[in-house]
Amino acid sequence: MERYSVKIDSFEGPLDLLLHLIQQAEVDIYNIPVSDITNHYLEYVRTMQELELNVASEYLVMAATLLEIKSKMLLPQTEEKEEMLLEAEEDDPHAHLMTRLVEYKKYKEAAAYLQEKEKQAALYYAKHSTDVCSGAEQQNEPNLSEEVSLFDLLQAYQSLQNRQSRSAVRTVTTIEAEELSIEERMDDILSSLESNGTVEFSALFPVKQRAYQIVTFLAILELMKDGKVTCLQSENFGDITVTTRGGRPKG
Amino acid sequence: MKGEEIQAILLGLLYVRGDEGIEVKEAADILETSESEADAQLTNCQAYVETRVPGLQIHKAADKYRLVTDKTIAPYLAKLTESPVRSKLSQAALETLAIIAYNQPIGRAEIDDIRGVKSEKAIQTLANKKLISEAGRAASIGRPILYQTTVHFLEAFHVTSLEELPPLSEDATEESALEAEQFFQSLEGET
């Protein structure tokens, strides 16, 4: 399932947002109203809630952590308690969060470094590797070497249609009820290939009827997909030759 | 074989291979010599191109050498192409990649932990771009998949080895710890 992800501002998560707030705090240390920070968080969460529940929950956890820290700070603390807190740093949300922030910031900086390296690396160009094998293969099949793409086939089909529509005499036609299945045409094509080995693409369309042509075209595609035939084209826009896959037993 | 001949062969191989590069082991097989000898010859070749062939250089990433153009001529080469240079990685992907690069092998849960958000998609992106690969599984509960960076990562960031990456700066750590401290003090001060 595809997730619809939306990026708001340029924050990458609650830690990133918090880091951003801290950096702002450096500029104006004594003037950060906690309510503002909490509001900032909640605004963020509200915007995200309908879009990315997963992310929103992470932001909620951070908001809750901040509130927890704030409430703990409000409590009067004896010296003894503070010592205990130091010992149990793991349980102290303040210390824990600080550690995480510091850790995260390290990697955020490393990411910035990598980004710079990535930019730099783009300045070194390497050429694509030269295909030294293709030359040898070409000698075996001097004229029919290039595998044809689907687009070549489509183009051939289009030009065939153009040619036929030009030559077709406009007459009143009757609709024939006869139905031709792709499987039938596949068998037809295979049997004509069996006797000849190869057959011209255009020769497979003797009947100038749209349904017939489409069924034939689909049959060729189906045979290609199954690997029963190969289409070869000696030059751009040249006629396409359909052959059985060389040497492979019929499936 | 004379040194010059070997250099010619290696340079030819590097040219033909292009961005795929050639590994020391392959070069050793082709030259029918030991890997250490092949590596030495490739290093020679690198030095030769560096001093004698303007516009080109040989870049080493782990065990792989590639023939690339020099950085100095990049602006001219850029004129050849209208399209913007390669797709850049997102911030999330870069952060994830940095965490993996400095802590490999590492599992997804630990990455999520450091970043404070899920990194699944970033990991997928990095794996698709062949910048990271799986490195077995951890022995811990659930046997999570571990990730490591690839040779392609070194190539894509024009780095020779992981050791070349600068250490995570401790100064910055203290600085941010101070900032964090100030931040919490300001929280405290206001309440």
CSV table of C-alpha atoms in Angstrom, one decimal:
chain,number,residue,atom,x,y,z
A,1,MET,CA,0.0,0.0,0.0
A,2,GLU,CA,1.3,3.4,-0.9
A,3,ARG,CA,1.5,5.9,1.9
A,4,TYR,CA,0.7,9.5,1.2
A,5,SER,CA,3.5,11.5,2.8
A,6,VAL,CA,3.5,15.2,3.2
A,7,LYS,CA,6.4,17.2,4.3
A,8,ILE,CA,5.7,20.3,6.3
A,9,ASP,CA,8.3,22.9,6.5
A,10,SER,CA,11.7,21.3,6.5
A,11,PHE,CA,11.6,19.3,9.8
A,12,GLU,CA,12.4,15.7,9.7
A,13,GLY,CA,10.8,14.7,13.0
A,14,PRO,CA,10.2,15.8,16.6
A,15,LEU,CA,14.0,15.8,17.3
A,16,ASP,CA,14.6,18.0,14.3
A,17,LEU,CA,11.9,20.4,15.3
A,18,LEU,CA,13.2,20.6,18.9
A,19,LEU,CA,16.7,21.1,17.6
A,20,HIS,CA,15.4,24.0,15.5
A,21,LEU,CA,13.8,25.5,18.6
A,22,ILE,CA,17.0,25.1,20.6
A,23,GLN,CA,19.0,26.9,17.9
A,24,GLN,CA,16.4,29.7,17.9
A,25,ALA,CA,16.8,29.7,21.7
A,26,GLU,CA,20.5,30.4,21.2
A,27,VAL,CA,19.6,33.6,19.5
A,28,ASP,CA,17.1,34.6,22.1
A,29,ILE,CA,17.8,32.4,25.1
A,30,TYR,CA,15.9,34.0,27.9
A,31,ASN,CA,12.7,34.6,25.9
A,32,ILE,CA,11.3,31.3,25.0
A,33,PRO,CA,7.8,30.9,26.3
A,34,VAL,CA,7.0,27.3,27.0
A,35,SER,CA,3.4,27.8,26.0
A,36,ASP,CA,4.7,28.9,22.6
A,37,ILE,CA,6.7,25.8,22.2
A,38,THR,CA,3.8,23.6,23.2
A,39,ASN,CA,1.6,25.5,20.8
A,40,HIS,CA,4.1,25.1,18.1
A,41,TYR,CA,4.0,21.4,18.7
A,42,LEU,CA,0.3,21.1,18.7
A,43,GLU,CA,0.0,23.2,15.6
A,44,TYR,CA,2.3,20.8,13.9
A,45,VAL,CA,0.5,17.8,15.2
A,46,ARG,CA,-2.9,19.2,14.2
A,47,THR,CA,-1.7,19.8,10.6
A,48,MET,CA,-0.3,16.4,10.4
A,49,GLN,CA,-3.0,14.4,12.2
A,50,GLU,CA,-5.2,13.8,9.2
A,51,LEU,CA,-2.2,13.2,6.9
A,52,GLU,CA,0.3,11.1,8.7
A,53,LEU,CA,-1.0,9.6,11.9
A,54,ASN,CA,2.2,7.7,12.4
A,55,VAL,CA,4.3,10.8,12.5
A,56,ALA,CA,1.8,12.7,14.5
A,57,SER,CA,2.1,10.1,17.3
A,58,GLU,CA,5.8,10.6,17.4
A,59,TYR,CA,5.3,14.3,17.8
A,60,LEU,CA,2.8,13.7,20.5
A,61,VAL,CA,5.3,11.6,22.4
A,62,MET,CA,7.7,14.4,22.3
A,63,ALA,CA,5.1,17.0,23.4
A,64,ALA,CA,4.3,14.7,26.3
A,65,THR,CA,8.0,14.4,27.2
A,66,LEU,CA,8.4,18.1,27.2
A,67,LEU,CA,5.4,18.5,29.4
A,68,GLU,CA,6.8,15.8,31.7
A,69,ILE,CA,10.1,17.6,31.9
A,70,LYS,CA,8.4,20.9,32.6
A,71,SER,CA,6.3,19.4,35.4
A,72,LYS,CA,9.3,17.8,37.0
A,73,MET,CA,11.1,21.1,37.0
A,74,LEU,CA,8.2,22.6,38.8
A,75,LEU,CA,8.5,20.2,41.7
A,76,PRO,CA,10.8,21.3,44.5
A,77,GLN,CA,13.9,19.1,44.6
A,78,THR,CA,16.0,18.2,47.6
A,79,GLU,CA,19.7,17.6,47.0
A,80,GLU,CA,19.3,13.9,47.8
A,81,LYS,CA,16.7,13.6,45.1
A,82,GLU,CA,19.0,15.3,42.6
A,83,GLU,CA,21.7,12.8,43.3
A,84,MET,CA,19.3,10.0,42.8
A,85,LEU,CA,18.3,11.5,39.5
A,86,LEU,CA,21.9,11.6,38.4
A,87,GLU,CA,22.3,8.0,39.2
A,88,ALA,CA,19.2,7.0,37.4
A,89,GLU,CA,19.9,9.0,34.3
A,90,GLU,CA,18.1,6.5,32.2
A,91,ASP,CA,14.9,7.2,33.9
A,92,ASP,CA,15.3,10.9,33.8
A,93,PRO,CA,13.4,12.2,30.8
A,94,HIS,CA,15.4,15.4,30.8
A,95,ALA,CA,18.8,13.7,30.6
A,96,HIS,CA,17.5,11.1,28.2
A,97,LEU,CA,16.1,13.6,25.8
A,98,MET,CA,19.4,15.6,26.0
A,99,THR,CA,21.4,12.6,25.1
A,100,ARG,CA,19.1,11.8,22.2
A,101,LEU,CA,19.2,15.4,20.9
A,102,VAL,CA,23.0,15.5,21.1
A,103,GLU,CA,23.2,12.2,19.3
A,104,TYR,CA,20.8,13.3,16.7
A,105,LYS,CA,22.6,16.5,16.1
A,106,LYS,CA,25.8,14.7,15.3
A,107,TYR,CA,24.2,12.8,12.6
A,108,LYS,CA,22.3,15.8,11.3
A,109,GLU,CA,25.7,17.4,10.8
A,110,ALA,CA,27.1,14.2,9.2
A,111,ALA,CA,24.2,14.3,6.9
A,112,ALA,CA,25.0,17.8,5.9
A,113,TYR,CA,28.6,16.7,5.2
A,114,LEU,CA,27.4,13.8,3.1
A,115,GLN,CA,25.1,16.2,1.2
A,116,GLU,CA,28.1,18.4,0.4
A,117,LYS,CA,30.1,15.3,-0.7
A,118,GLU,CA,27.3,14.2,-2.9
A,119,LYS,CA,27.3,17.6,-4.6
A,120,GLN,CA,31.0,17.4,-5.1
A,121,ALA,CA,30.9,13.8,-6.4
A,122,ALA,CA,28.5,14.9,-9.2
A,123,LEU,CA,31.4,16.9,-10.6
A,124,TYR,CA,33.3,13.8,-11.5
A,125,TYR,CA,31.9,12.3,-14.7
A,126,ALA,CA,32.4,8.6,-15.6
A,127,LYS,CA,31.3,7.2,-18.9
A,128,HIS,CA,29.0,4.2,-19.2
A,129,SER,CA,30.8,1.0,-19.6
A,130,THR,CA,31.5,0.0,-23.2
A,131,ASP,CA,29.6,-3.2,-24.2
A,132,VAL,CA,32.5,-5.2,-25.7
A,133,CYS,CA,30.4,-8.3,-26.2
A,134,SER,CA,27.9,-6.8,-28.6
A,135,GLY,CA,30.4,-6.7,-31.4
A,136,ALA,CA,31.0,-10.4,-31.3
A,137,GLU,CA,27.3,-11.2,-31.3
A,138,GLN,CA,26.7,-9.1,-34.3
A,139,GLN,CA,28.9,-11.3,-36.4
A,140,ASN,CA,26.7,-14.3,-35.9
A,141,GLU,CA,23.6,-12.5,-37.1
A,142,PRO,CA,24.7,-9.8,-39.4
A,143,ASN,CA,21.4,-8.4,-40.3
A,144,LEU,CA,18.9,-9.5,-37.7
A,145,SER,CA,20.5,-8.6,-34.4
A,146,GLU,CA,18.6,-5.9,-32.7
A,147,GLU,CA,15.9,-7.0,-30.4
A,148,VAL,CA,12.8,-4.9,-31.0
A,149,SER,CA,11.1,-3.0,-28.4
A,150,LEU,CA,7.3,-2.8,-27.9
A,151,PHE,CA,7.4,0.7,-29.3
A,152,ASP,CA,8.9,-0.5,-32.6
A,153,LEU,CA,6.1,-3.1,-32.8
A,154,LEU,CA,3.5,-0.4,-32.1
A,155,GLN,CA,5.1,1.8,-34.8
A,156,ALA,CA,5.1,-1.0,-37.3
A,157,TYR,CA,1.5,-1.7,-36.5
A,158,GLN,CA,0.6,2.0,-37.0
A,159,SER,CA,2.4,2.2,-40.3
A,160,LEU,CA,0.7,-0.9,-41.4
A,161,GLN,CA,-2.6,0.6,-40.6
A,162,ASN,CA,-1.8,3.7,-42.4
A,163,ARG,CA,-0.7,1.8,-45.5
A,164,GLN,CA,-3.8,-0.3,-45.4
A,165,SER,CA,-6.2,2.6,-44.8
A,166,ARG,CA,-4.7,4.4,-47.8
A,167,SER,CA,-5.1,1.4,-50.1
A,168,ALA,CA,-8.4,0.3,-48.8
A,169,VAL,CA,-11.3,1.0,-51.1
A,170,ARG,CA,-14.1,2.6,-49.2
A,171,THR,CA,-17.0,0.2,-49.5
A,172,VAL,CA,-20.0,-0.5,-47.5
A,173,THR,CA,-19.0,-3.2,-45.1
A,174,THR,CA,-21.0,-5.8,-43.4
A,175,ILE,CA,-20.2,-6.7,-39.8
A,176,GLU,CA,-19.1,-10.2,-39.5
A,177,ALA,CA,-20.0,-12.1,-36.5
A,178,GLU,CA,-17.1,-14.4,-36.7
A,179,GLU,CA,-14.9,-14.2,-33.7
A,180,LEU,CA,-11.3,-14.9,-33.6
A,181,SER,CA,-9.5,-15.6,-30.3
A,182,ILE,CA,-6.0,-14.6,-29.5
A,183,GLU,CA,-5.2,-18.3,-28.8
A,184,GLU,CA,-6.2,-19.2,-32.3
A,185,ARG,CA,-4.1,-16.6,-33.9
A,186,MET,CA,-1.2,-17.6,-31.6
A,187,ASP,CA,-1.5,-21.1,-32.9
A,188,ASP,CA,-1.8,-19.8,-36.5
A,189,ILE,CA,1.3,-17.7,-36.2
A,190,LEU,CA,3.3,-20.6,-34.6
A,191,SER,CA,2.3,-23.0,-37.3
A,192,SER,CA,3.2,-20.6,-40.1
A,193,LEU,CA,6.5,-20.1,-38.3
A,194,GLU,CA,7.0,-23.8,-38.0
A,195,SER,CA,7.0,-24.2,-41.8
A,196,ASN,CA,9.0,-21.1,-42.7
A,197,GLY,CA,11.1,-20.4,-39.6
A,198,THR,CA,10.6,-16.7,-40.0
A,199,VAL,CA,7.8,-14.6,-41.2
A,200,GLU,CA,7.5,-10.9,-42.0
A,201,PHE,CA,5.6,-8.9,-39.5
A,202,SER,CA,3.4,-7.3,-42.2
A,203,ALA,CA,2.6,-10.7,-43.7
A,204,LEU,CA,0.9,-11.7,-40.6
A,205,PHE,CA,-1.9,-9.2,-41.3
A,206,PRO,CA,-3.5,-10.4,-44.6
A,207,VAL,CA,-7.0,-9.5,-43.5
A,208,LYS,CA,-7.7,-5.8,-43.5
A,209,GLN,CA,-10.1,-5.9,-40.6
A,210,ARG,CA,-9.4,-4.1,-37.4
A,211,ALA,CA,-10.5,-6.8,-35.0
A,212,TYR,CA,-8.4,-9.3,-36.9
A,213,GLN,CA,-5.4,-7.0,-36.8
A,214,ILE,CA,-5.7,-6.3,-33.2
A,215,VAL,CA,-6.1,-10.0,-32.3
A,216,THR,CA,-3.0,-10.7,-34.4
A,217,PHE,CA,-1.0,-8.0,-32.7
A,218,LEU,CA,-2.0,-9.1,-29.3
A,219,ALA,CA,-1.2,-12.7,-30.3
A,220,ILE,CA,2.4,-11.6,-31.3
A,221,LEU,CA,2.8,-9.7,-28.0
A,222,GLU,CA,1.6,-12.7,-26.1
A,223,LEU,CA,4.0,-15.0,-27.9
A,224,MET,CA,6.9,-12.6,-27.3
A,225,LYS,CA,6.0,-12.5,-23.6
A,226,ASP,CA,6.0,-16.3,-23.4
A,227,GLY,CA,9.3,-16.3,-25.2
A,228,LYS,CA,8.0,-18.4,-28.1
A,229,VAL,CA,8.9,-15.9,-30.8
A,230,THR,CA,11.5,-13.1,-31.2
A,231,CYS,CA,11.0,-10.0,-33.2
A,232,LEU,CA,14.0,-8.8,-35.1
A,233,GLN,CA,14.6,-5.5,-37.0
A,234,SER,CA,17.6,-4.9,-39.2
A,235,GLU,CA,17.3,-1.1,-39.4
A,236,ASN,CA,15.2,1.7,-38.0
A,237,PHE,CA,11.7,1.6,-39.5
A,238,GLY,CA,12.6,-1.5,-41.5
A,239,ASP,CA,10.2,-4.4,-41.6
A,240,ILE,CA,10.2,-6.5,-38.6
A,241,THR,CA,10.8,-10.2,-38.9
A,242,VAL,CA,9.2,-12.7,-36.5
A,243,THR,CA,11.1,-15.8,-35.8
A,244,THR,CA,10.9,-18.7,-33.4
A,245,ARG,CA,13.3,-18.5,-30.5
A,246,GLY,CA,16.4,-20.0,-31.9
A,247,GLY,CA,16.8,-23.6,-30.9
A,248,ARG,CA,14.5,-23.5,-27.9
A,249,PRO,CA,11.9,-26.3,-27.8
A,250,LYS,CA,8.4,-25.1,-28.1
A,251,GLY,CA,6.8,-24.6,-24.7
B,1,MET,CA,55.3,-7.6,-19.3
B,2,LYS,CA,56.9,-4.2,-19.1
B,3,GLY,CA,55.5,-1.6,-16.8
B,4,GLU,CA,54.4,0.5,-19.7
B,5,GLU,CA,52.4,-2.3,-21.3
B,6,ILE,CA,50.7,-3.0,-18.0
B,7,GLN,CA,49.8,0.6,-17.7
B,8,ALA,CA,48.3,0.6,-21.2
B,9,ILE,CA,46.2,-2.5,-20.4
B,10,LEU,CA,44.9,-1.1,-17.2
B,11,LEU,CA,44.1,2.3,-18.7
B,12,GLY,CA,42.3,0.4,-21.5
B,13,LEU,CA,40.3,-1.6,-19.0
B,14,LEU,CA,39.4,1.4,-17.0
B,15,TYR,CA,38.2,3.2,-20.1
B,16,VAL,CA,36.1,0.3,-21.3
B,17,ARG,CA,34.5,-0.3,-17.9
B,18,GLY,CA,33.7,3.4,-17.4
B,19,ASP,CA,31.4,4.0,-14.4
B,20,GLU,CA,31.3,0.3,-13.5
B,21,GLY,CA,35.0,0.5,-12.7
B,22,ILE,CA,37.4,-2.4,-12.2
B,23,GLU,CA,38.1,-4.3,-9.1
B,24,VAL,CA,41.6,-5.2,-8.0
B,25,LYS,CA,40.7,-8.9,-8.2
B,26,GLU,CA,39.6,-8.6,-11.8
B,27,ALA,CA,42.7,-6.7,-12.8
B,28,ALA,CA,44.8,-9.4,-11.1
B,29,ASP,CA,43.0,-12.1,-13.1
B,30,ILE,CA,43.4,-10.3,-16.4
B,31,LEU,CA,47.1,-9.5,-15.8
B,32,GLU,CA,47.6,-13.0,-14.4
B,33,THR,CA,49.3,-11.6,-11.4
B,34,SER,CA,48.7,-11.3,-7.6
B,35,GLU,CA,46.2,-9.0,-6.2
B,36,SER,CA,48.7,-6.9,-4.4
B,37,GLU,CA,50.7,-6.5,-7.6
B,38,ALA,CA,47.6,-5.5,-9.5
B,39,ASP,CA,46.7,-3.0,-6.8
B,40,ALA,CA,50.2,-1.6,-6.9
B,41,GLN,CA,50.0,-1.2,-10.7
B,42,LEU,CA,46.6,0.4,-10.5
B,43,THR,CA,48.0,2.9,-8.0
B,44,ASN,CA,50.8,3.6,-10.4
B,45,CYS,CA,48.3,4.1,-13.1
B,46,GLN,CA,46.4,6.4,-10.9
B,47,ALA,CA,49.5,8.5,-10.3
B,48,TYR,CA,50.4,8.5,-14.0
B,49,VAL,CA,47.0,9.8,-15.0
B,50,GLU,CA,47.1,12.3,-12.2
B,51,THR,CA,50.3,13.8,-13.5
B,52,ARG,CA,50.3,13.1,-17.2
B,53,VAL,CA,46.7,13.1,-18.4
B,54,PRO,CA,44.9,16.4,-18.0
B,55,GLY,CA,41.1,16.3,-17.6
B,56,LEU,CA,41.0,12.8,-16.3
B,57,GLN,CA,41.7,11.0,-13.0
B,58,ILE,CA,41.3,7.6,-11.5
B,59,HIS,CA,39.2,7.4,-8.4
B,60,LYS,CA,39.5,4.5,-5.9
B,61,ALA,CA,36.6,3.4,-3.8
B,62,ALA,CA,37.4,0.4,-1.6
B,63,ASP,CA,38.8,-2.2,-4.0
B,64,LYS,CA,37.4,-0.6,-7.1
B,65,TYR,CA,39.0,1.9,-9.5
B,66,ARG,CA,37.2,4.1,-11.9
B,67,LEU,CA,38.3,6.5,-14.6
B,68,VAL,CA,36.5,9.8,-14.2
B,69,THR,CA,36.8,13.3,-15.4
B,70,ASP,CA,38.5,15.9,-13.3
B,71,LYS,CA,36.5,18.2,-11.1
B,72,THR,CA,38.1,21.3,-12.7
B,73,ILE,CA,36.5,20.7,-16.0
B,74,ALA,CA,33.0,19.9,-14.6
B,75,PRO,CA,31.6,23.4,-15.5
B,76,TYR,CA,32.4,22.7,-19.2
B,77,LEU,CA,31.0,19.3,-19.1
B,78,ALA,CA,27.8,20.6,-17.6
B,79,LYS,CA,27.3,22.6,-20.7
B,80,LEU,CA,26.8,19.4,-22.6
B,81,THR,CA,23.7,18.5,-20.7
B,82,GLU,CA,20.6,20.4,-20.2
B,83,SER,CA,19.2,18.1,-17.5
B,84,PRO,CA,20.0,18.8,-13.9
B,85,VAL,CA,22.6,16.7,-12.2
B,86,ARG,CA,21.3,13.4,-10.8
B,87,SER,CA,18.6,13.0,-8.3
B,88,LYS,CA,19.6,14.3,-4.9
B,89,LEU,CA,18.8,12.5,-1.7
B,90,SER,CA,16.2,13.8,0.7
B,91,GLN,CA,17.2,15.0,4.2
B,92,ALA,CA,15.6,11.9,5.7
B,93,ALA,CA,17.7,9.7,3.4
B,94,LEU,CA,20.9,11.6,4.1
B,95,GLU,CA,20.4,11.4,7.9
B,96,THR,CA,19.7,7.7,7.6
B,97,LEU,CA,22.7,7.1,5.4
B,98,ALA,CA,24.9,9.0,7.8
B,99,ILE,CA,23.7,6.9,10.7
B,100,ILE,CA,24.3,3.7,8.8
B,101,ALA,CA,27.7,4.9,7.5
B,102,TYR,CA,29.0,5.6,11.1
B,103,ASN,CA,27.4,2.7,12.8
B,104,GLN,CA,27.3,-0.2,10.4
B,105,PRO,CA,26.1,-2.8,10.6
B,106,ILE,CA,23.0,-1.3,12.2
B,107,GLY,CA,19.3,-2.3,12.4
B,108,ARG,CA,16.3,-0.3,11.6
B,109,ALA,CA,15.1,0.1,15.2
B,110,GLU,CA,18.3,1.8,16.2
B,111,ILE,CA,18.1,4.2,13.2
B,112,ASP,CA,14.5,5.0,14.1
B,113,ASP,CA,15.7,5.6,17.7
B,114,ILE,CA,18.4,8.1,16.8
B,115,ARG,CA,16.3,10.0,14.3
B,116,GLY,CA,13.1,9.9,16.4
B,117,VAL,CA,11.0,9.0,13.4
B,118,LYS,CA,10.4,5.9,11.3
B,119,SER,CA,13.1,5.5,8.7
B,120,GLU,CA,11.6,2.6,6.8
B,121,LYS,CA,11.0,4.6,3.6
B,122,ALA,CA,14.5,6.2,3.7
B,123,ILE,CA,16.1,2.8,4.1
B,124,GLN,CA,14.1,1.6,1.1
B,125,THR,CA,15.2,4.5,-1.0
B,126,LEU,CA,18.8,4.0,0.0
B,127,ALA,CA,18.6,0.3,-0.8
B,128,ASN,CA,17.0,1.0,-4.2
B,129,LYS,CA,19.8,3.4,-5.0
B,130,LYS,CA,22.2,0.6,-4.0
B,131,LEU,CA,23.8,2.9,-1.5
B,132,ILE,CA,23.2,0.4,1.3
B,133,SER,CA,22.8,-3.4,1.4
B,134,GLU,CA,21.7,-5.9,3.9
B,135,ALA,CA,24.5,-7.2,6.2
B,136,GLY,CA,22.9,-10.3,7.8
B,137,ARG,CA,20.8,-10.3,10.9
B,138,ALA,CA,21.4,-9.3,14.4
B,139,ALA,CA,21.5,-11.9,17.1
B,140,SER,CA,18.9,-9.9,19.2
B,141,ILE,CA,15.2,-10.7,19.5
B,142,GLY,CA,13.4,-10.8,16.2
B,143,ARG,CA,16.7,-11.1,14.4
B,144,PRO,CA,16.4,-7.7,12.7
B,145,ILE,CA,18.0,-7.1,9.3
B,146,LEU,CA,21.2,-5.1,9.6
B,147,TYR,CA,22.3,-2.6,7.0
B,148,GLN,CA,25.7,-1.5,5.7
B,149,THR,CA,26.9,0.9,3.1
B,150,THR,CA,28.1,-0.4,-0.3
B,151,VAL,CA,31.1,0.3,-2.5
B,152,HIS,CA,28.7,2.3,-4.6
B,153,PHE,CA,28.1,4.6,-1.6
B,154,LEU,CA,31.8,5.4,-1.7
B,155,GLU,CA,31.7,6.1,-5.4
B,156,ALA,CA,28.5,8.2,-5.2
B,157,PHE,CA,30.1,10.4,-2.5
B,158,HIS,CA,33.6,10.3,-4.1
B,159,VAL,CA,35.2,8.8,-1.0
B,160,THR,CA,37.9,6.2,-1.1
B,161,SER,CA,37.1,4.4,2.1
B,162,LEU,CA,34.9,4.7,5.2
B,163,GLU,CA,38.0,5.9,7.2
B,164,GLU,CA,38.0,9.0,5.0
B,165,LEU,CA,34.7,10.2,6.6
B,166,PRO,CA,35.4,12.7,9.2
B,167,PRO,CA,34.8,11.6,12.8
B,168,LEU,CA,31.6,12.8,14.3
B,169,SER,CA,32.8,16.0,15.9
B,170,GLU,CA,32.9,16.0,19.7
B,171,ASP,CA,33.1,19.8,19.8
B,172,ALA,CA,29.7,20.0,18.2
B,173,THR,CA,28.5,17.5,20.8
B,174,GLU,CA,29.5,19.8,23.7
B,175,GLU,CA,28.2,22.8,21.9
B,176,SER,CA,24.8,21.3,21.4
B,177,ALA,CA,24.8,19.9,24.9
B,178,LEU,CA,25.3,23.5,26.1
B,179,GLU,CA,22.6,24.7,23.8
B,180,ALA,CA,20.3,22.0,25.0
B,181,GLU,CA,21.1,22.9,28.6
B,182,GLN,CA,20.4,26.6,27.9
B,183,PHE,CA,17.2,25.6,26.3
B,184,PHE,CA,16.0,23.7,29.3
B,185,GLN,CA,17.2,26.4,31.6
B,186,SER,CA,15.0,28.8,29.7
B,187,LEU,CA,12.1,26.4,30.1
B,188,GLU,CA,12.8,26.4,33.8
B,189,GLY,CA,13.3,30.1,34.0
B,190,GLU,CA,10.0,30.8,32.4
B,191,THR,CA,7.8,28.5,34.5
